[in-house]
Short mmCIF file of C-alpha atoms in Angstrom, two decimals:
data_model
loop_
_atom_site.label_atom_id
_atom_site.label_comp_id
_atom_site.label_asym_id
_atom_site.label_seq_id
_atom_site.Cartn_x
_atom_site.Cartn_y
_atom_site.Cartn_z
CA MET A 5 233.00 221.45 48.74
CA SER A 6 234.69 224.56 50.00
CA ARG A 7 232.19 225.82 48.00
CA ARG A 8 228.88 224.01 49.70
CA LEU A 9 230.36 224.56 53.49
CA HIS A 10 230.49 228.06 52.18
CA GLY A 11 227.05 227.96 50.97
CA LEU A 12 226.01 226.63 54.03
CA LEU A 13 227.50 228.77 56.70
CA ALA A 14 226.00 231.53 54.65
CA ASN A 15 221.91 229.59 55.05
CA LEU A 16 222.72 228.86 58.71
CA SER A 17 223.53 232.34 59.29
CA LEU A 18 221.13 233.95 57.78
CA LEU A 19 218.64 231.28 59.29
CA GLY A 20 219.98 232.21 62.86
CA GLY A 21 219.74 235.70 62.28
CA THR A 22 216.16 235.82 61.07
CA LEU A 23 215.88 234.01 64.62
CA LEU A 24 216.87 236.45 66.28
CA VAL A 25 215.17 239.42 64.75
CA ILE A 26 212.24 237.93 64.94
CA ALA A 27 212.98 236.61 68.58
CA LEU A 28 213.61 240.22 69.77
CA PHE A 29 210.94 240.87 68.41
CA ALA A 30 208.27 238.75 70.24
CA GLU A 31 210.68 239.80 73.18
CA PHE A 32 210.53 243.39 72.81
CA PHE A 33 208.12 243.74 70.76
CA PHE A 34 204.28 241.32 70.75
CA PHE A 35 204.54 240.13 73.89
CA ARG A 36 205.04 243.39 75.85
CA PHE A 37 201.86 246.02 74.10
CA ILE A 38 200.22 243.11 72.18
CA MET A 39 199.74 239.58 74.17
CA VAL A 40 201.09 240.80 77.73
CA PRO A 41 201.68 238.34 79.74
CA ASP A 42 201.33 239.34 83.73
CA ASP A 43 203.99 241.12 85.48
CA VAL A 44 206.32 239.48 88.00
CA LEU A 45 206.09 239.46 91.79
CA PRO A 46 209.90 239.18 93.09
CA ASN A 47 210.97 237.10 95.99
CA VAL A 48 213.01 238.13 98.85
CA THR A 49 213.93 236.44 102.27
CA ALA A 50 214.14 238.85 104.48
CA ASN A 51 214.17 238.33 108.63
CA GLY A 52 214.29 234.86 108.00
CA VAL A 53 211.19 234.85 106.09
CA VAL A 54 210.14 234.51 102.30
CA ARG A 55 207.80 237.89 100.83
CA TYR A 56 207.85 239.50 97.78
CA ALA A 57 210.31 242.22 97.15
CA PRO A 58 208.81 245.50 99.17
CA ASN A 59 207.22 248.22 97.33
CA THR A 60 206.51 246.35 93.77
CA VAL A 61 203.49 246.39 91.92
CA ALA A 62 202.40 243.67 89.51
CA THR A 63 199.40 244.05 87.63
CA PHE A 64 198.18 239.95 86.68
CA ARG A 65 195.58 239.18 83.25
CA HIS A 66 193.26 236.62 83.24
CA PRO A 67 191.76 234.13 80.81
CA ASP A 68 188.54 235.85 81.09
CA GLY A 69 190.02 239.15 80.34
CA SER A 70 190.03 240.82 83.63
CA THR A 71 192.61 242.21 85.33
CA SER A 72 194.40 242.34 89.04
CA THR A 73 196.83 244.01 90.52
CA ALA A 74 199.04 243.61 93.80
CA ARG A 75 200.61 246.30 95.52
CA ILE A 76 203.75 244.99 97.97
CA ASN A 77 204.08 247.09 101.23
CA GLN A 78 207.22 247.91 102.97
CA GLN A 79 207.40 244.70 104.57
CA GLY A 80 206.78 242.54 101.81
CA TRP A 81 202.75 241.81 102.06
CA ASN A 82 200.60 242.33 99.70
CA SER A 83 197.95 245.26 101.10
CA THR A 84 196.16 248.59 100.92
CA LYS A 85 198.80 249.37 103.66
CA ALA A 86 201.68 251.03 102.67
CA TYR A 87 203.72 250.49 106.12
CA TYR A 88 202.98 248.09 108.87
CA ARG A 89 203.21 250.09 111.86
CA ALA A 90 205.34 247.86 115.19
CA SER A 91 201.75 248.45 117.70
CA PRO A 92 198.28 249.23 116.82
CA PRO A 93 196.65 252.45 117.31
CA PRO A 94 195.53 252.64 120.92
CA GLY A 95 191.84 251.35 121.57
CA ARG A 96 192.18 249.71 117.90
CA VAL A 97 191.85 246.07 117.49
CA ARG A 98 194.95 244.09 115.02
CA ILE A 99 193.65 241.30 113.33
CA ALA A 100 196.67 239.40 111.97
CA VAL A 101 195.60 237.30 108.76
CA VAL A 102 198.13 234.81 108.10
CA GLY A 103 198.55 232.24 104.85
CA ASP A 104 199.17 231.74 102.07
CA SER A 105 197.38 232.98 97.92
CA TYR A 106 193.78 233.34 99.36
CA VAL A 107 195.04 235.44 102.08
CA HIS A 108 197.63 237.36 99.64
CA GLY A 109 194.99 237.51 97.20
CA ALA A 110 195.69 235.17 94.34
CA PHE A 111 193.26 236.68 90.93
CA ILE A 112 191.49 239.40 93.05
CA ASP A 113 193.09 243.01 93.11
CA VAL A 114 193.97 243.36 96.99
CA GLU A 115 191.19 245.84 97.82
CA LYS A 116 188.88 243.13 97.49
CA GLY A 117 189.78 240.03 99.21
CA PHE A 118 188.71 239.01 102.58
CA PRO A 119 190.62 240.54 105.10
CA ASN A 120 190.23 244.21 103.26
CA LEU A 121 186.65 242.96 103.17
CA LEU A 122 186.78 242.13 107.10
CA GLU A 123 188.50 245.19 108.25
CA GLU A 124 185.19 246.78 106.42
CA THR A 125 182.88 244.78 107.31
CA LEU A 126 184.14 244.69 111.09
CA ASN A 127 183.84 248.53 111.31
CA ALA A 128 180.41 248.70 109.84
CA ARG A 129 178.50 246.46 112.67
CA SER A 130 181.27 246.53 115.96
CA VAL A 131 181.81 249.51 118.32
CA GLN A 132 185.57 248.82 118.12
CA ALA A 133 187.65 250.24 115.58
CA VAL A 134 188.99 247.41 113.52
CA GLU A 135 192.73 246.98 111.61
CA VAL A 136 193.59 243.96 109.46
CA LEU A 137 196.69 242.99 108.34
CA ARG A 138 197.22 240.39 106.26
CA PHE A 139 200.41 238.31 106.02
CA GLY A 140 199.80 235.89 102.73
CA MET A 141 202.63 234.46 100.54
CA ASP A 142 201.45 231.55 97.49
CA GLY A 143 202.93 228.31 98.08
CA ALA A 144 203.04 228.56 101.91
CA PRO A 145 201.51 225.27 103.73
CA LEU A 146 200.20 225.11 106.93
CA SER A 147 204.01 224.86 108.75
CA GLN A 148 205.02 227.77 107.15
CA TYR A 149 202.46 229.89 108.88
CA LEU A 150 204.05 228.46 111.90
CA HIS A 151 207.29 229.98 111.04
CA MET A 152 205.55 233.18 109.83
CA MET A 153 204.06 233.37 112.86
CA ARG A 154 207.05 233.38 115.12
CA ARG A 155 208.79 235.65 113.01
CA GLU A 156 207.11 237.93 111.27
CA VAL A 157 203.52 238.51 112.51
CA LEU A 158 204.13 238.24 116.31
CA ALA A 159 206.24 241.11 116.18
CA TYR A 160 203.36 243.92 114.65
CA ARG A 161 201.27 242.92 117.95
CA PRO A 162 198.71 241.58 117.31
CA ASP A 163 194.80 240.94 119.41
CA VAL A 164 193.79 238.55 117.07
CA ILE A 165 195.83 235.86 114.60
CA VAL A 166 193.07 234.75 111.79
CA VAL A 167 194.35 231.29 110.07
CA PRO A 168 192.47 230.65 106.97
CA LEU A 169 193.25 226.15 106.07
CA ILE A 170 193.64 225.22 102.90
CA HIS A 171 193.53 221.49 102.01
CA ASN A 172 197.05 221.66 100.22
CA ASP A 173 198.28 223.36 103.37
CA PHE A 174 198.17 219.44 105.45
CA ASP A 175 200.48 217.38 103.26
CA GLU A 176 202.83 220.33 101.91
CA SER A 177 203.80 220.82 105.25
CA PHE A 178 206.21 217.67 105.83
CA ARG A 179 206.51 216.59 102.40
CA PHE A 180 209.19 218.60 99.97
CA LEU A 181 208.23 220.62 97.21
CA LYS A 182 210.91 220.78 93.95
CA THR A 183 209.38 223.73 93.23
CA ARG A 184 210.78 227.74 92.76
CA TYR A 185 210.72 228.31 96.09
CA ALA A 186 210.00 226.04 98.46
CA SER A 187 212.57 224.75 99.62
CA ALA A 188 211.71 228.58 101.44
CA PHE A 189 209.64 227.24 103.62
CA LEU A 190 209.32 225.10 107.01
CA LYS A 191 208.92 221.76 106.91
CA MET A 192 208.41 218.71 109.49
CA ARG A 193 209.42 215.86 109.32
CA ARG A 194 208.48 213.06 111.89
CA GLU A 195 210.75 210.68 114.02
CA ALA A 196 211.02 207.38 114.81
CA ASP A 197 210.02 207.63 118.07
CA GLY A 198 207.59 210.08 117.86
CA SER A 199 209.57 213.60 117.80
CA VAL A 200 208.77 216.42 115.18
CA THR A 201 212.46 217.64 112.77
CA GLU A 202 211.23 220.60 112.07
CA ILE A 203 213.63 221.23 108.88
CA ALA A 204 214.07 225.59 109.15
CA PRO A 205 213.71 227.10 105.36
CA ALA A 206 217.15 228.10 103.41
CA PRO A 207 216.62 231.57 102.27
CA PHE A 208 215.36 232.47 98.42
CA ARG A 209 218.36 232.99 96.11
CA PRO A 210 217.06 233.05 92.50
CA GLY A 211 217.30 230.65 89.69
CA LEU A 212 217.32 230.09 86.33
CA ALA A 213 213.20 230.37 86.91
CA ASP A 214 213.42 233.05 88.36
CA ALA A 215 216.58 234.74 85.35
CA LEU A 216 213.48 233.08 82.27
CA ARG A 217 210.56 235.54 84.38
CA GLN A 218 211.34 238.12 82.86
CA SER A 219 211.60 237.34 79.69
CA ALA A 220 207.50 238.28 78.81
CA ALA A 221 207.71 235.80 75.38
CA PHE A 222 208.27 233.23 78.38
CA ARG A 223 205.81 234.03 80.63
CA PHE A 224 203.14 234.65 78.01
CA LEU A 225 203.79 231.20 76.97
CA TYR A 226 204.63 229.52 80.18
CA TYR A 227 202.12 230.41 82.23
CA GLU A 228 199.02 232.39 79.52
CA THR A 229 198.86 229.20 77.45
CA ASN A 230 198.29 226.37 80.74
CA LEU A 231 201.51 224.89 79.50
CA TYR A 232 202.92 224.99 82.76
CA LEU A 233 200.91 222.78 83.59
CA HIS A 234 201.45 220.29 81.43
CA LEU A 235 205.02 221.14 81.02
CA LYS A 236 205.26 220.11 85.37
CA SER A 237 206.35 216.80 85.31
CA PHE A 238 208.82 218.04 83.09
CA VAL A 239 209.83 220.73 85.09
CA SER A 240 210.16 219.62 88.27
CA ARG A 241 212.17 215.96 86.99
CA TRP A 242 214.74 218.77 84.95
CA PHE A 243 215.06 221.51 87.23
CA TRP A 244 214.73 220.66 90.53
CA GLY A 245 214.87 216.93 90.70
CA GLY A 246 211.15 216.20 91.99
CA ASP A 247 208.29 213.97 90.52
CA GLU A 248 205.33 216.53 90.78
CA VAL A 249 203.26 215.11 87.43
CA TYR A 250 199.69 217.02 86.82
CA GLU A 251 197.02 214.64 85.68
CA PRO A 252 194.04 216.61 85.92
CA GLU A 253 192.06 213.31 86.98
CA PHE A 254 193.95 212.60 90.25
CA ILE A 255 192.87 216.84 91.13
CA SER A 256 190.54 217.83 93.97
CA SER A 257 190.15 221.23 96.03
CA ALA A 258 193.43 222.07 93.84
CA VAL A 259 194.89 219.11 96.09
CA ASP A 260 197.06 216.05 94.01
CA ILE A 261 194.65 213.56 96.41
CA ARG A 262 197.61 210.63 95.37
CA LYS A 263 199.75 213.28 97.65
CA LEU A 264 197.97 213.31 100.25
CA GLY A 265 199.34 210.71 102.30
CA SER A 266 198.43 208.86 105.24
CA LYS A 267 195.71 210.54 107.76
CA ASP A 268 197.58 209.79 110.49
CA ASP A 269 200.78 211.46 109.08
CA LEU A 270 197.95 214.03 108.23
CA ALA A 271 196.93 214.35 111.64
CA PHE A 272 200.48 213.54 113.71
CA TYR A 273 201.67 217.09 111.92
CA THR A 274 198.00 219.19 112.35
CA LEU A 275 198.47 218.44 115.93
CA HIS A 276 201.72 219.09 115.93
CA ILE A 277 201.59 222.08 114.30
CA MET A 278 198.10 223.60 115.76
CA GLN A 279 198.96 223.29 119.44
CA GLU A 280 202.43 225.16 118.35
CA MET A 281 200.50 227.88 117.79
CA LYS A 282 197.89 227.49 120.20
CA THR A 283 201.59 228.05 122.70
CA LEU A 284 203.08 231.17 120.78
CA ALA A 285 199.05 233.24 120.89
CA GLU A 286 199.16 231.77 124.59
CA LYS A 287 201.95 233.47 125.60
CA ASN A 288 202.16 236.55 123.76
CA GLY A 289 197.78 237.09 124.58
CA VAL A 290 197.00 236.47 121.49
CA ARG A 291 193.72 234.36 120.03
CA LEU A 292 193.56 232.38 117.41
CA LEU A 293 191.09 231.39 115.46
CA PHE A 294 191.23 228.40 111.97
CA VAL A 295 189.27 228.62 108.92
CA MET A 296 188.60 225.39 106.88
CA ASP A 297 188.07 225.86 103.03
CA GLY A 298 184.94 223.93 102.16
CA VAL A 299 185.14 220.57 99.51
CA ARG A 300 183.00 223.27 96.58
CA GLU A 301 182.50 220.34 95.04
CA ALA A 302 180.74 218.71 97.37
CA VAL A 303 179.08 222.13 97.67
CA TYR A 304 178.00 222.11 94.36
CA ALA A 305 177.02 218.13 93.73
CA GLY A 306 174.68 219.14 96.99
CA SER A 307 176.98 216.10 98.29
CA THR A 308 178.85 215.88 101.73
CA ALA A 309 182.90 216.78 102.11
CA ASN A 310 183.41 213.16 103.24
CA ASP A 311 182.10 211.77 100.27
CA TYR A 312 185.79 213.26 98.17
CA ALA A 313 188.66 212.93 99.57
CA VAL A 314 190.16 216.38 100.55
CA GLY A 315 186.79 216.14 103.10
CA LYS A 316 189.13 213.72 105.49
CA LEU A 317 190.90 217.30 106.17
CA ASN A 318 188.23 219.00 107.30
CA ARG A 319 187.50 216.09 109.44
CA ILE A 320 191.11 216.33 111.42
CA ALA A 321 191.67 219.94 111.41
CA HIS A 322 188.20 219.90 113.09
CA ASN A 323 189.44 217.51 115.49
CA THR A 324 192.96 219.07 116.49
CA ALA A 325 191.02 222.10 116.63
CA ALA A 326 188.44 220.80 119.26
CA ASN A 327 191.23 218.74 121.19
CA LEU A 328 193.44 221.65 121.73
CA GLU A 329 189.82 223.98 122.39
CA LEU A 330 191.07 226.62 120.07
CA PRO A 331 188.15 228.40 117.81
CA PHE A 332 187.81 226.67 114.35
CA VAL A 333 185.68 227.82 111.36
CA ASP A 334 185.06 225.05 108.52
CA LEU A 335 183.62 227.31 106.07
CA GLN A 336 181.19 223.79 104.12
CA THR A 337 177.96 225.08 105.57
CA ALA A 338 178.23 228.90 104.84
CA PHE A 339 179.33 227.92 101.48
CA ALA A 340 176.58 225.35 100.54
CA THR A 341 174.11 227.85 102.34
CA HIS A 342 174.63 230.56 99.36
CA TYR A 343 174.67 228.35 96.96
CA ALA A 344 171.45 226.63 97.49
CA ARG A 345 170.31 229.84 97.53
CA HIS A 346 172.07 231.76 94.59
CA ALA A 347 173.65 229.07 92.79
CA LYS A 348 177.25 231.18 92.34
CA ARG A 349 179.76 229.49 92.66
CA PHE A 350 183.14 230.13 94.28
CA GLU A 351 185.85 230.59 92.41
CA PHE A 352 186.61 231.44 89.06
CA PRO A 353 186.16 229.51 85.73
CA PHE A 354 190.16 228.95 85.02
CA ASP A 355 191.06 229.17 89.07
CA TRP A 356 190.34 227.29 92.73
CA HIS A 357 191.38 230.48 94.38
CA TRP A 358 187.99 232.43 95.59
CA ASN A 359 185.94 234.92 93.49
CA GLU A 360 184.51 238.03 94.40
CA LEU A 361 182.32 235.84 96.20
CA GLY A 362 183.90 234.10 97.54
CA ASN A 363 186.17 235.86 98.98
CA ARG A 364 183.21 237.89 100.52
CA ILE A 365 181.53 235.39 102.04
CA VAL A 366 184.61 234.17 103.99
CA ALA A 367 184.84 237.88 105.35
CA ASP A 368 181.37 237.83 106.70
CA ARG A 369 181.37 234.42 107.43
CA ILE A 370 184.53 235.76 109.73
CA ALA A 371 183.15 238.77 111.07
CA ASP A 372 180.71 236.76 112.04
CA ALA A 373 182.49 234.32 114.12
CA LEU A 374 184.57 237.42 116.00
CA MET A 375 181.44 239.14 117.23
CA GLN A 376 180.15 236.41 118.18
CA ASP A 377 182.15 235.97 121.03
CA PRO A 378 182.99 239.44 122.50
CA ALA A 379 186.29 238.33 124.23
CA PHE A 380 187.84 239.20 120.38
CA LEU A 381 187.36 242.32 119.76
CA THR A 382 188.29 243.22 122.99
CA PRO A 383 192.26 244.73 122.69
CA ARG A 384 194.69 242.63 124.26
CA SER A 385 195.75 245.09 126.99
CA ALA A 386 192.41 245.76 127.73
CA ARG A 387 191.81 240.87 128.23
CA LEU A 388 194.88 240.93 129.68
CA ALA A 389 193.91 243.52 133.19
CA THR A 390 191.08 240.85 133.36
CA ALA A 391 192.15 237.67 133.31
CA GLY A 392 191.78 236.48 136.79
CA ALA A 393 187.69 237.33 135.12
CA PRO A 394 185.12 234.06 134.41
CA SER A 395 186.72 231.91 131.73
CA ARG A 396 184.21 231.89 128.45
CA ALA A 397 185.99 229.10 127.47
CA GLY A 398 183.43 226.53 125.14
CA ARG A 399 181.46 229.28 123.47
CA ASP A 400 180.90 228.17 119.81
CA VAL A 401 182.01 231.13 117.50
CA SER A 402 180.89 228.54 114.31
CA GLY A 403 177.34 228.90 113.75
CA ASP A 404 177.92 226.06 111.22
CA ALA A 405 176.38 222.69 111.79
CA GLY A 406 179.04 220.16 112.94
CA ALA A 407 181.28 223.38 113.84
CA HIS A 408 182.65 222.43 117.83
CA ARG A 409 182.85 224.78 120.73
CA GLY A 410 186.09 226.09 122.16
CA SER A 411 187.80 229.04 123.10
CA PHE A 412 191.25 230.29 124.99
CA ALA A 413 190.31 230.37 128.83
CA ASN A 414 192.58 232.46 129.87
CA PRO A 415 195.61 234.14 128.03
CA VAL A 416 199.22 233.75 129.64
CA ASN A 417 201.03 237.29 129.84
#
């Protein structure tokens, strides 16, 4: 008996040692030099806003063999500008773009993102010098954009704030996701009396998932093989206590249509957030422009956005902006027009984010909208000095079919 136990322990020790050697080889050689995963972009909270760790460079490797690079500046945002100055140079119009991974620039090099292309386009086409600052955080919903405006963006004294809306921005403003840093986003709750309670974001604190992400083997097996999609329900339930179950047949425009919520709730929260943004902008003499992603499945099918469940989000965003007299551009027509002529898609074969073509079209469409109303490209100081001049409210800055007319009348000091 003793001899058998001794032999069993010896075999187990040999097996354990062998597995350890294999694990070490995989971690420190195979997945670092042969099958290399994406680099890590750590997160931090500064000034109450979750962002990326400053001065970080990360390379991402994609299923088609391409790579992209993110360059995080001193303020914690992916940007070609190493540092954001507190105020724009005299005479230069400063545009801030606030959003999620589409603004951050997922799957593309930082210089190929639409904020950079927008700056280049405006400086080439306009007589007014322009600089564009981007504030993009992966996974951020519309409610977080409001928080970012309050705590971060307005401190840089922008003349214009552009807010691109993506289809998952809406329900995630009030629906609580149990993910790695979702609790670090501002959320909304509708009370019985019709009021809104804002639930302040918690400071981001690294957890188990962040520790696992330090392993090259984990990153490759979890992300590069798309295993994370198949394990989403398991990870959500057992690590974060959530119920995010990934089933591709319910995904439209990268949104789980089962979780969109009622049209009434979506419209209610959208109105509250956009009204808050308008109030902030008016108090600070800033002009707002909202831009809504098209329902690209409809574009490729030759149908309309109304044929898809997510199309109601385009209608809600459009109607809310119209009611608040805020400039609004729906990208549906721009995408449909280009696709009809060239039959080229606007996202990656492996991901729904805008590819280089999509980013170029978005930049051009925003530039068109800004240049149609000269007030957008007038420095705030000049606009405030002539605040008593006749209003330009009502000018159509969209140019898209079905878009409304509306803009600020007189910015308030």
